[in-house]
């Protein structure tokens, strides 16, 4: 079971993690320092995502969950699905243990098979909140919560040949200088050289998503893998970035890569 995205919530000296699988699962665990300078073992809580009928999805085509977003005001979760193109909202108190609401989105194109809504994040704005969607096949869309009528956003080109978008995440909802900064993760893959990633900082300015800087390129000799999701947590000196991977082979264990970005 590969993991496609993650959300991280600070909780005292620990971090609570929710990660979604492209087989229609939600995995919850805790990252907490141990007394040896590492991370303590954590039990896993695993739930199946559910559709509007309250039942788990029958197969990967329906359960192909790619990105996970959170409304920081209400705690509602939004999950984008690539196989059967849709976004489902899950709300408290039941959250993932009950049926989800399929959003009545309009204005989106029909994406190519297996190259759909890989990127999803929640944007807070005084004029009305919105979802920002990015497609693996290219393109970005803003979908206002008030209407769900999506309009295209002018976005940057991919960082290189064979790179495709795989995740979006607002950097910091708690800082008004950073709440429109978007961590934008791209993935490259070919069977001869394996996976590569570029993590880019972009900024949403009106109907434009502009590149600020490239934060990291993950390629040998760095611990490269098939990273598909990104999240960030504020630290005393900047941010700690978390990347989660979806293994390329059956039996591959999911990994989280952590690194610090100092401002």
PDB file of C-alpha atoms in Angstrom:
ATOM      1  CA  UNK A   1       0.000   0.000   0.000  1.00  0.00           C
ATOM      2  CA  UNK A   2       1.678   3.176  -1.172  1.00  0.00           C
ATOM      3  CA  UNK A   3       0.971   6.555   0.417  1.00  0.00           C
ATOM      4  CA  UNK A   4       0.258   9.508  -1.849  1.00  0.00           C
ATOM      5  CA  UNK A   5      -0.007  12.521   0.470  1.00  0.00           C
ATOM      6  CA  UNK A   6       0.104  13.567   4.106  1.00  0.00           C
ATOM      7  CA  UNK A   7      -1.158  16.234   6.472  1.00  0.00           C
ATOM      8  CA  UNK A   8       0.699  16.987   9.712  1.00  0.00           C
ATOM      9  CA  UNK A   9      -0.749  18.632  12.826  1.00  0.00           C
ATOM     10  CA  UNK A  10       1.462  19.626  15.792  1.00  0.00           C
ATOM     11  CA  UNK A  11       0.298  18.144  19.104  1.00  0.00           C
ATOM     12  CA  UNK A  12       2.561  19.110  21.999  1.00  0.00           C
ATOM     13  CA  UNK A  13       5.972  17.557  21.415  1.00  0.00           C
ATOM     14  CA  UNK A  14       4.513  15.178  18.825  1.00  0.00           C
ATOM     15  CA  UNK A  15       3.147  15.457  15.298  1.00  0.00           C
ATOM     16  CA  UNK A  16      -0.091  13.783  14.276  1.00  0.00           C
ATOM     17  CA  UNK A  17       0.056  12.499  10.700  1.00  0.00           C
ATOM     18  CA  UNK A  18      -2.744  11.563   8.320  1.00  0.00           C
ATOM     19  CA  UNK A  19      -1.699   9.955   5.044  1.00  0.00           C
ATOM     20  CA  UNK A  20      -3.871   8.727   2.195  1.00  0.00           C
ATOM     21  CA  UNK A  21      -3.301   5.736  -0.039  1.00  0.00           C
ATOM     22  CA  UNK A  22      -4.136   5.442  -3.723  1.00  0.00           C
ATOM     23  CA  UNK A  23      -6.000   2.250  -2.817  1.00  0.00           C
ATOM     24  CA  UNK A  24      -8.580   4.196  -0.796  1.00  0.00           C
ATOM     25  CA  UNK A  25      -7.169   4.088   2.733  1.00  0.00           C
ATOM     26  CA  UNK A  26      -6.351   6.664   5.412  1.00  0.00           C
ATOM     27  CA  UNK A  27      -3.433   5.896   7.728  1.00  0.00           C
ATOM     28  CA  UNK A  28      -2.926   7.787  10.998  1.00  0.00           C
ATOM     29  CA  UNK A  29       0.172   7.719  13.184  1.00  0.00           C
ATOM     30  CA  UNK A  30       2.342   9.934  15.388  1.00  0.00           C
ATOM     31  CA  UNK A  31       5.863  11.258  14.933  1.00  0.00           C
ATOM     32  CA  UNK A  32       7.416  11.757  18.360  1.00  0.00           C
ATOM     33  CA  UNK A  33      11.092  12.053  19.315  1.00  0.00           C
ATOM     34  CA  UNK A  34      12.559   9.171  21.295  1.00  0.00           C
ATOM     35  CA  UNK A  35      15.401   9.417  23.823  1.00  0.00           C
ATOM     36  CA  UNK A  36      18.012   8.410  21.230  1.00  0.00           C
ATOM     37  CA  UNK A  37      17.646  11.295  18.804  1.00  0.00           C
ATOM     38  CA  UNK A  38      15.287   9.377  16.520  1.00  0.00           C
ATOM     39  CA  UNK A  39      11.543   8.833  16.153  1.00  0.00           C
ATOM     40  CA  UNK A  40       9.613   6.583  18.533  1.00  0.00           C
ATOM     41  CA  UNK A  41       7.539   3.696  17.194  1.00  0.00           C
ATOM     42  CA  UNK A  42       3.882   4.575  16.735  1.00  0.00           C
ATOM     43  CA  UNK A  43       0.797   2.387  16.374  1.00  0.00           C
ATOM     44  CA  UNK A  44      -1.091   2.750  13.093  1.00  0.00           C
ATOM     45  CA  UNK A  45      -4.778   3.522  12.769  1.00  0.00           C
ATOM     46  CA  UNK A  46      -6.062   2.508   9.342  1.00  0.00           C
ATOM     47  CA  UNK A  47      -9.496   3.415   7.960  1.00  0.00           C
ATOM     48  CA  UNK A  48     -11.059   2.886   4.558  1.00  0.00           C
ATOM     49  CA  UNK A  49     -12.234   5.973   2.728  1.00  0.00           C
ATOM     50  CA  UNK A  50     -15.936   5.930   1.933  1.00  0.00           C
ATOM     51  CA  UNK A  51     -18.125   7.338  -0.798  1.00  0.00           C
ATOM     52  CA  UNK A  52     -21.499   9.054  -0.667  1.00  0.00           C
ATOM     53  CA  UNK A  53     -23.185   5.723   0.134  1.00  0.00           C
ATOM     54  CA  UNK A  54     -21.067   5.300   3.260  1.00  0.00           C
ATOM     55  CA  UNK A  55     -19.404   2.156   1.896  1.00  0.00           C
ATOM     56  CA  UNK A  56     -15.702   1.557   1.148  1.00  0.00           C
ATOM     57  CA  UNK A  57     -14.690   1.795  -2.483  1.00  0.00           C
ATOM     58  CA  UNK A  58     -14.934  -1.411  -4.489  1.00  0.00           C
ATOM     59  CA  UNK A  59     -11.642  -1.127  -6.387  1.00  0.00           C
ATOM     60  CA  UNK A  60      -8.611   1.053  -7.111  1.00  0.00           C
ATOM     61  CA  UNK A  61     -10.378   2.932  -9.888  1.00  0.00           C
ATOM     62  CA  UNK A  62     -12.827   4.365  -7.347  1.00  0.00           C
ATOM     63  CA  UNK A  63     -10.374   4.538  -4.430  1.00  0.00           C
ATOM     64  CA  UNK A  64      -7.435   6.193  -6.223  1.00  0.00           C
ATOM     65  CA  UNK A  65      -6.921   8.958  -3.615  1.00  0.00           C
ATOM     66  CA  UNK A  66      -4.053  11.271  -4.548  1.00  0.00           C
ATOM     67  CA  UNK A  67      -3.977  14.491  -2.490  1.00  0.00           C
ATOM     68  CA  UNK A  68      -5.347  15.520   0.895  1.00  0.00           C
ATOM     69  CA  UNK A  69      -6.286  19.051   1.984  1.00  0.00           C
ATOM     70  CA  UNK A  70      -7.665  20.516   5.225  1.00  0.00           C
ATOM     71  CA  UNK A  71      -9.850  23.542   5.875  1.00  0.00           C
ATOM     72  CA  UNK A  72      -7.939  24.968   8.868  1.00  0.00           C
ATOM     73  CA  UNK A  73     -11.050  26.729  10.200  1.00  0.00           C
ATOM     74  CA  UNK A  74     -13.479  23.779  10.280  1.00  0.00           C
ATOM     75  CA  UNK A  75     -11.138  20.799  10.107  1.00  0.00           C
ATOM     76  CA  UNK A  76     -12.950  19.384   7.067  1.00  0.00           C
ATOM     77  CA  UNK A  77     -10.809  17.126   4.889  1.00  0.00           C
ATOM     78  CA  UNK A  78     -10.840  17.142   1.096  1.00  0.00           C
ATOM     79  CA  UNK A  79      -9.512  14.201  -0.923  1.00  0.00           C
ATOM     80  CA  UNK A  80      -8.894  14.297  -4.670  1.00  0.00           C
ATOM     81  CA  UNK A  81      -9.383  11.100  -6.653  1.00  0.00           C
ATOM     82  CA  UNK A  82      -7.690  10.451  -9.958  1.00  0.00           C
ATOM     83  CA  UNK A  83      -9.297   7.240 -11.261  1.00  0.00           C
ATOM     84  CA  UNK A  84     -12.908   8.391 -11.115  1.00  0.00           C
ATOM     85  CA  UNK A  85     -12.341  12.157 -11.284  1.00  0.00           C
ATOM     86  CA  UNK A  86     -13.861  13.827  -8.211  1.00  0.00           C
ATOM     87  CA  UNK A  87     -13.161  15.496  -4.853  1.00  0.00           C
ATOM     88  CA  UNK A  88     -14.836  14.222  -1.682  1.00  0.00           C
ATOM     89  CA  UNK A  89     -15.264  16.254   1.506  1.00  0.00           C
ATOM     90  CA  UNK A  90     -15.236  14.579   4.923  1.00  0.00           C
ATOM     91  CA  UNK A  91     -16.462  16.489   7.978  1.00  0.00           C
ATOM     92  CA  UNK A  92     -16.369  16.135  11.766  1.00  0.00           C
ATOM     93  CA  UNK A  93     -17.237  14.392  13.969  1.00  0.00           C
ATOM     94  CA  UNK A  94     -17.270  11.150  11.962  1.00  0.00           C
ATOM     95  CA  UNK A  95     -14.674  12.314   9.415  1.00  0.00           C
ATOM     96  CA  UNK A  96     -13.345   9.286   7.480  1.00  0.00           C
ATOM     97  CA  UNK A  97     -15.552   6.775   9.338  1.00  0.00           C
ATOM     98  CA  UNK A  98     -18.719   7.933   7.570  1.00  0.00           C
ATOM     99  CA  UNK A  99     -19.893   8.819   4.077  1.00  0.00           C
ATOM    100  CA  UNK A 100     -18.216  11.625   2.180  1.00  0.00           C
ATOM    101  CA  UNK A 101     -19.766  14.402   0.124  1.00  0.00           C
ATOM    102  CA  UNK A 102     -18.850  14.488  -3.560  1.00  0.00           C
ATOM    103  CA  UNK A 103     -18.344  18.152  -4.449  1.00  0.00           C
ATOM    104  CA  UNK A 104     -20.422  19.460  -7.390  1.00  0.00           C
ATOM    105  CA  UNK A 105     -17.426  20.924  -9.226  1.00  0.00           C
ATOM    106  CA  UNK A 106     -17.921  22.583 -12.594  1.00  0.00           C
ATOM    107  CA  UNK A 107     -15.494  24.078 -15.097  1.00  0.00           C
ATOM    108  CA  UNK A 108     -12.872  21.322 -14.985  1.00  0.00           C
ATOM    109  CA  UNK A 109     -11.732  19.521 -18.136  1.00  0.00           C
ATOM    110  CA  UNK A 110     -11.815  15.756 -18.502  1.00  0.00           C
ATOM    111  CA  UNK A 111      -8.271  14.798 -17.543  1.00  0.00           C
ATOM    112  CA  UNK A 112      -6.349  11.986 -19.256  1.00  0.00           C
ATOM    113  CA  UNK A 113      -6.513   8.577 -17.591  1.00  0.00           C
ATOM    114  CA  UNK A 114      -4.186   8.369 -14.567  1.00  0.00           C
ATOM    115  CA  UNK A 115      -3.016  11.975 -15.030  1.00  0.00           C
ATOM    116  CA  UNK A 116      -5.719  13.867 -13.190  1.00  0.00           C
ATOM    117  CA  UNK A 117      -6.034  15.734  -9.894  1.00  0.00           C
ATOM    118  CA  UNK A 118      -2.707  14.952  -8.234  1.00  0.00           C
ATOM    119  CA  UNK A 119      -2.444  18.311  -6.438  1.00  0.00           C
ATOM    120  CA  UNK A 120      -4.979  19.761  -4.001  1.00  0.00           C
ATOM    121  CA  UNK A 121      -4.746  22.399  -1.267  1.00  0.00           C
ATOM    122  CA  UNK A 122      -7.097  24.755   0.581  1.00  0.00           C
ATOM    123  CA  UNK A 123      -6.758  28.519   0.116  1.00  0.00           C
ATOM    124  CA  UNK A 124      -8.097  30.983   2.696  1.00  0.00           C
ATOM    125  CA  UNK A 125      -9.065  34.403   1.348  1.00  0.00           C
ATOM    126  CA  UNK A 126     -11.039  37.377   2.609  1.00  0.00           C
ATOM    127  CA  UNK A 127     -13.120  37.283  -0.569  1.00  0.00           C
ATOM    128  CA  UNK A 128     -13.984  33.608  -0.107  1.00  0.00           C
ATOM    129  CA  UNK A 129     -12.060  30.386   0.394  1.00  0.00           C
ATOM    130  CA  UNK A 130     -11.228  28.079  -2.485  1.00  0.00           C
ATOM    131  CA  UNK A 131      -9.592  24.815  -3.408  1.00  0.00           C
ATOM    132  CA  UNK A 132      -6.513  24.969  -5.623  1.00  0.00           C
ATOM    133  CA  UNK A 133      -6.265  21.957  -7.924  1.00  0.00           C
ATOM    134  CA  UNK A 134      -3.256  20.884  -9.972  1.00  0.00           C
ATOM    135  CA  UNK A 135      -3.350  18.178 -12.638  1.00  0.00           C
ATOM    136  CA  UNK A 136      -0.589  15.690 -13.339  1.00  0.00           C
ATOM    137  CA  UNK A 137      -1.220  16.280 -17.041  1.00  0.00           C
ATOM    138  CA  UNK A 138      -0.689  20.023 -16.528  1.00  0.00           C
ATOM    139  CA  UNK A 139      -2.737  23.022 -15.453  1.00  0.00           C
ATOM    140  CA  UNK A 140      -4.136  24.588 -12.277  1.00  0.00           C
ATOM    141  CA  UNK A 141      -7.683  25.555 -11.265  1.00  0.00           C
ATOM    142  CA  UNK A 142      -9.224  27.601  -8.451  1.00  0.00           C
ATOM    143  CA  UNK A 143     -12.590  26.318  -7.193  1.00  0.00           C
ATOM    144  CA  UNK A 144     -14.411  28.733  -4.815  1.00  0.00           C
ATOM    145  CA  UNK A 145     -16.135  27.016  -1.888  1.00  0.00           C
ATOM    146  CA  UNK A 146     -19.199  29.257  -2.344  1.00  0.00           C
ATOM    147  CA  UNK A 147     -19.961  28.049  -5.872  1.00  0.00           C
ATOM    148  CA  UNK A 148     -17.576  25.182  -6.800  1.00  0.00           C
ATOM    149  CA  UNK A 149     -17.333  26.855 -10.221  1.00  0.00           C
ATOM    150  CA  UNK A 150     -13.684  26.259 -11.143  1.00  0.00           C
ATOM    151  CA  UNK A 151     -11.635  28.650 -13.256  1.00  0.00           C
ATOM    152  CA  UNK A 152      -8.183  28.108 -14.688  1.00  0.00           C
ATOM    153  CA  UNK A 153      -5.127  29.596 -12.993  1.00  0.00           C
ATOM    154  CA  UNK A 154      -2.086  30.580 -15.025  1.00  0.00           C
ATOM    155  CA  UNK A 155       0.722  28.454 -13.593  1.00  0.00           C
ATOM    156  CA  UNK A 156       4.424  27.821 -14.190  1.00  0.00           C
ATOM    157  CA  UNK A 157       5.925  25.258 -16.520  1.00  0.00           C
ATOM    158  CA  UNK A 158       7.227  22.009 -15.055  1.00  0.00           C
ATOM    159  CA  UNK A 159      10.878  22.103 -13.897  1.00  0.00           C
ATOM    160  CA  UNK A 160      12.171  19.814 -16.626  1.00  0.00           C
ATOM    161  CA  UNK A 161      11.589  17.042 -19.151  1.00  0.00           C
ATOM    162  CA  UNK A 162       9.371  14.194 -17.833  1.00  0.00           C
ATOM    163  CA  UNK A 163       8.551  16.059 -14.597  1.00  0.00           C
ATOM    164  CA  UNK A 164       4.881  16.076 -13.595  1.00  0.00           C
ATOM    165  CA  UNK A 165       2.991  17.656 -10.706  1.00  0.00           C
ATOM    166  CA  UNK A 166       2.279  15.345  -7.798  1.00  0.00           C
ATOM    167  CA  UNK A 167       1.310  17.463  -4.742  1.00  0.00           C
ATOM    168  CA  UNK A 168       0.323  20.937  -3.499  1.00  0.00           C
ATOM    169  CA  UNK A 169       0.360  22.235   0.090  1.00  0.00           C
ATOM    170  CA  UNK A 170      -0.030  25.701   1.630  1.00  0.00           C
ATOM    171  CA  UNK A 171       3.168  26.455   3.520  1.00  0.00           C
ATOM    172  CA  UNK A 172       1.725  28.126   6.639  1.00  0.00           C
ATOM    173  CA  UNK A 173      -1.901  29.053   7.382  1.00  0.00           C
ATOM    174  CA  UNK A 174      -0.833  30.768  10.598  1.00  0.00           C
ATOM    175  CA  UNK A 175       1.328  33.410   8.898  1.00  0.00           C
ATOM    176  CA  UNK A 176      -0.476  35.898   6.607  1.00  0.00           C
ATOM    177  CA  UNK A 177       2.816  36.449   4.774  1.00  0.00           C
ATOM    178  CA  UNK A 178       2.971  32.726   3.948  1.00  0.00           C
ATOM    179  CA  UNK A 179      -0.635  31.561   3.599  1.00  0.00           C
ATOM    180  CA  UNK A 180      -0.529  31.933  -0.203  1.00  0.00           C
ATOM    181  CA  UNK A 181       2.901  30.317  -0.519  1.00  0.00           C
ATOM    182  CA  UNK A 182       2.405  26.859  -2.008  1.00  0.00           C
ATOM    183  CA  UNK A 183       4.773  23.912  -1.752  1.00  0.00           C
ATOM    184  CA  UNK A 184       4.624  22.390  -5.228  1.00  0.00           C
ATOM    185  CA  UNK A 185       6.096  18.913  -5.652  1.00  0.00           C
ATOM    186  CA  UNK A 186       7.065  17.498  -9.035  1.00  0.00           C
ATOM    187  CA  UNK A 187       8.111  13.944  -9.852  1.00  0.00           C
ATOM    188  CA  UNK A 188      10.212  12.551 -12.679  1.00  0.00           C
ATOM    189  CA  UNK A 189      10.394   8.874 -13.547  1.00  0.00           C
ATOM    190  CA  UNK A 190      11.826   6.661 -16.211  1.00  0.00           C
ATOM    191  CA  UNK A 191      12.611   2.944 -15.780  1.00  0.00           C
ATOM    192  CA  UNK A 192      16.330   3.329 -16.518  1.00  0.00           C
ATOM    193  CA  UNK A 193      17.299   6.096 -14.086  1.00  0.00           C
ATOM    194  CA  UNK A 194      14.477   5.784 -11.554  1.00  0.00           C
ATOM    195  CA  UNK A 195      12.569   8.560  -9.748  1.00  0.00           C
ATOM    196  CA  UNK A 196      13.596  12.152  -9.130  1.00  0.00           C
ATOM    197  CA  UNK A 197      11.769  15.044  -7.442  1.00  0.00           C
ATOM    198  CA  UNK A 198      11.860  18.828  -7.483  1.00  0.00           C
ATOM    199  CA  UNK A 199      10.226  20.737  -4.630  1.00  0.00           C
ATOM    200  CA  UNK A 200       9.328  24.247  -5.696  1.00  0.00           C
ATOM    201  CA  UNK A 201       7.960  27.174  -3.705  1.00  0.00           C
ATOM    202  CA  UNK A 202       5.229  28.957  -5.640  1.00  0.00           C
ATOM    203  CA  UNK A 203       2.886  31.776  -4.693  1.00  0.00           C
ATOM    204  CA  UNK A 204      -0.754  32.284  -5.615  1.00  0.00           C
ATOM    205  CA  UNK A 205      -1.269  35.889  -6.735  1.00  0.00           C
ATOM    206  CA  UNK A 206      -4.820  36.403  -7.929  1.00  0.00           C
ATOM    207  CA  UNK A 207      -5.302  34.094 -10.894  1.00  0.00           C
ATOM    208  CA  UNK A 208      -1.591  33.395 -11.281  1.00  0.00           C
ATOM    209  CA  UNK A 209       0.609  30.803  -9.598  1.00  0.00           C
ATOM    210  CA  UNK A 210       4.162  32.112  -9.854  1.00  0.00           C
ATOM    211  CA  UNK A 211       7.462  30.433  -9.063  1.00  0.00           C
ATOM    212  CA  UNK A 212       9.360  31.874  -6.089  1.00  0.00           C
ATOM    213  CA  UNK A 213      12.283  29.441  -5.936  1.00  0.00           C
ATOM    214  CA  UNK A 214      13.234  25.791  -6.214  1.00  0.00           C
ATOM    215  CA  UNK A 215      13.778  24.520  -2.667  1.00  0.00           C
ATOM    216  CA  UNK A 216      15.260  21.093  -3.376  1.00  0.00           C
ATOM    217  CA  UNK A 217      16.098  18.576  -6.070  1.00  0.00           C
ATOM    218  CA  UNK A 218      16.126  14.994  -4.828  1.00  0.00           C
ATOM    219  CA  UNK A 219      18.365  12.786  -6.931  1.00  0.00           C
ATOM    220  CA  UNK A 220      21.374  10.513  -6.235  1.00  0.00           C
ATOM    221  CA  UNK A 221      23.313  10.566  -3.977  1.00  0.00           C
ATOM    222  CA  UNK A 222      20.417  11.934  -1.888  1.00  0.00           C
ATOM    223  CA  UNK A 223      17.821   9.400  -0.612  1.00  0.00           C
ATOM    224  CA  UNK A 224      15.671   9.518  -3.724  1.00  0.00           C
ATOM    225  CA  UNK A 225      12.369   7.662  -4.022  1.00  0.00           C
ATOM    226  CA  UNK A 226       8.918   8.010  -5.542  1.00  0.00           C
ATOM    227  CA  UNK A 227       7.859  10.960  -3.362  1.00  0.00           C
ATOM    228  CA  UNK A 228       4.271  12.013  -4.018  1.00  0.00           C
ATOM    229  CA  UNK A 229       3.162  14.125  -1.045  1.00  0.00           C
ATOM    230  CA  UNK A 230       4.482  17.156   0.839  1.00  0.00           C
ATOM    231  CA  UNK A 231       3.730  18.944   4.115  1.00  0.00           C
ATOM    232  CA  UNK A 232       5.489  21.502   6.315  1.00  0.00           C
ATOM    233  CA  UNK A 233       5.622  22.394  10.006  1.00  0.00           C
ATOM    234  CA  UNK A 234       6.969  25.686  11.356  1.00  0.00           C
ATOM    235  CA  UNK A 235      10.143  25.510  13.464  1.00  0.00           C
ATOM    236  CA  UNK A 236      12.159  28.067  15.446  1.00  0.00           C
ATOM    237  CA  UNK A 237      14.358  28.777  12.423  1.00  0.00           C
ATOM    238  CA  UNK A 238      12.016  28.178   9.498  1.00  0.00           C
ATOM    239  CA  UNK A 239      10.148  25.047   8.438  1.00  0.00           C
ATOM    240  CA  UNK A 240      10.617  21.310   8.516  1.00  0.00           C
ATOM    241  CA  UNK A 241       9.538  19.771   5.224  1.00  0.00           C
ATOM    242  CA  UNK A 242       8.097  16.251   5.020  1.00  0.00           C
ATOM    243  CA  UNK A 243       7.889  14.193   1.834  1.00  0.00           C
ATOM    244  CA  UNK A 244       6.084  10.849   1.709  1.00  0.00           C
ATOM    245  CA  UNK A 245       6.662   8.195  -0.934  1.00  0.00           C
ATOM    246  CA  UNK A 246       4.484   5.760  -2.835  1.00  0.00           C
ATOM    247  CA  UNK A 247       6.735   2.752  -3.442  1.00  0.00           C
ATOM    248  CA  UNK A 248       7.304   1.697  -7.026  1.00  0.00           C
ATOM    249  CA  UNK A 249       7.250  -2.040  -6.303  1.00  0.00           C
ATOM    250  CA  UNK A 250       4.929  -4.408  -4.470  1.00  0.00           C
ATOM    251  CA  UNK A 251       6.159  -4.788  -0.925  1.00  0.00           C
ATOM    252  CA  UNK A 252       8.011  -1.458  -0.818  1.00  0.00           C
ATOM    253  CA  UNK A 253       7.630   0.180   2.575  1.00  0.00           C
ATOM    254  CA  UNK A 254       6.449   3.799   2.647  1.00  0.00           C
ATOM    255  CA  UNK A 255       9.096   6.301   3.707  1.00  0.00           C
ATOM    256  CA  UNK A 256       9.053   9.880   4.984  1.00  0.00           C
ATOM    257  CA  UNK A 257      11.946  12.168   4.085  1.00  0.00           C
ATOM    258  CA  UNK A 258      12.441  15.112   6.460  1.00  0.00           C
ATOM    259  CA  UNK A 259      14.659  18.152   5.979  1.00  0.00           C
ATOM    260  CA  UNK A 260      14.862  21.653   7.414  1.00  0.00           C
ATOM    261  CA  UNK A 261      14.451  24.865   5.470  1.00  0.00           C
ATOM    262  CA  UNK A 262      15.948  27.771   7.406  1.00  0.00           C
ATOM    263  CA  UNK A 263      14.831  31.314   6.599  1.00  0.00           C
TER     264      UNK A 263
END
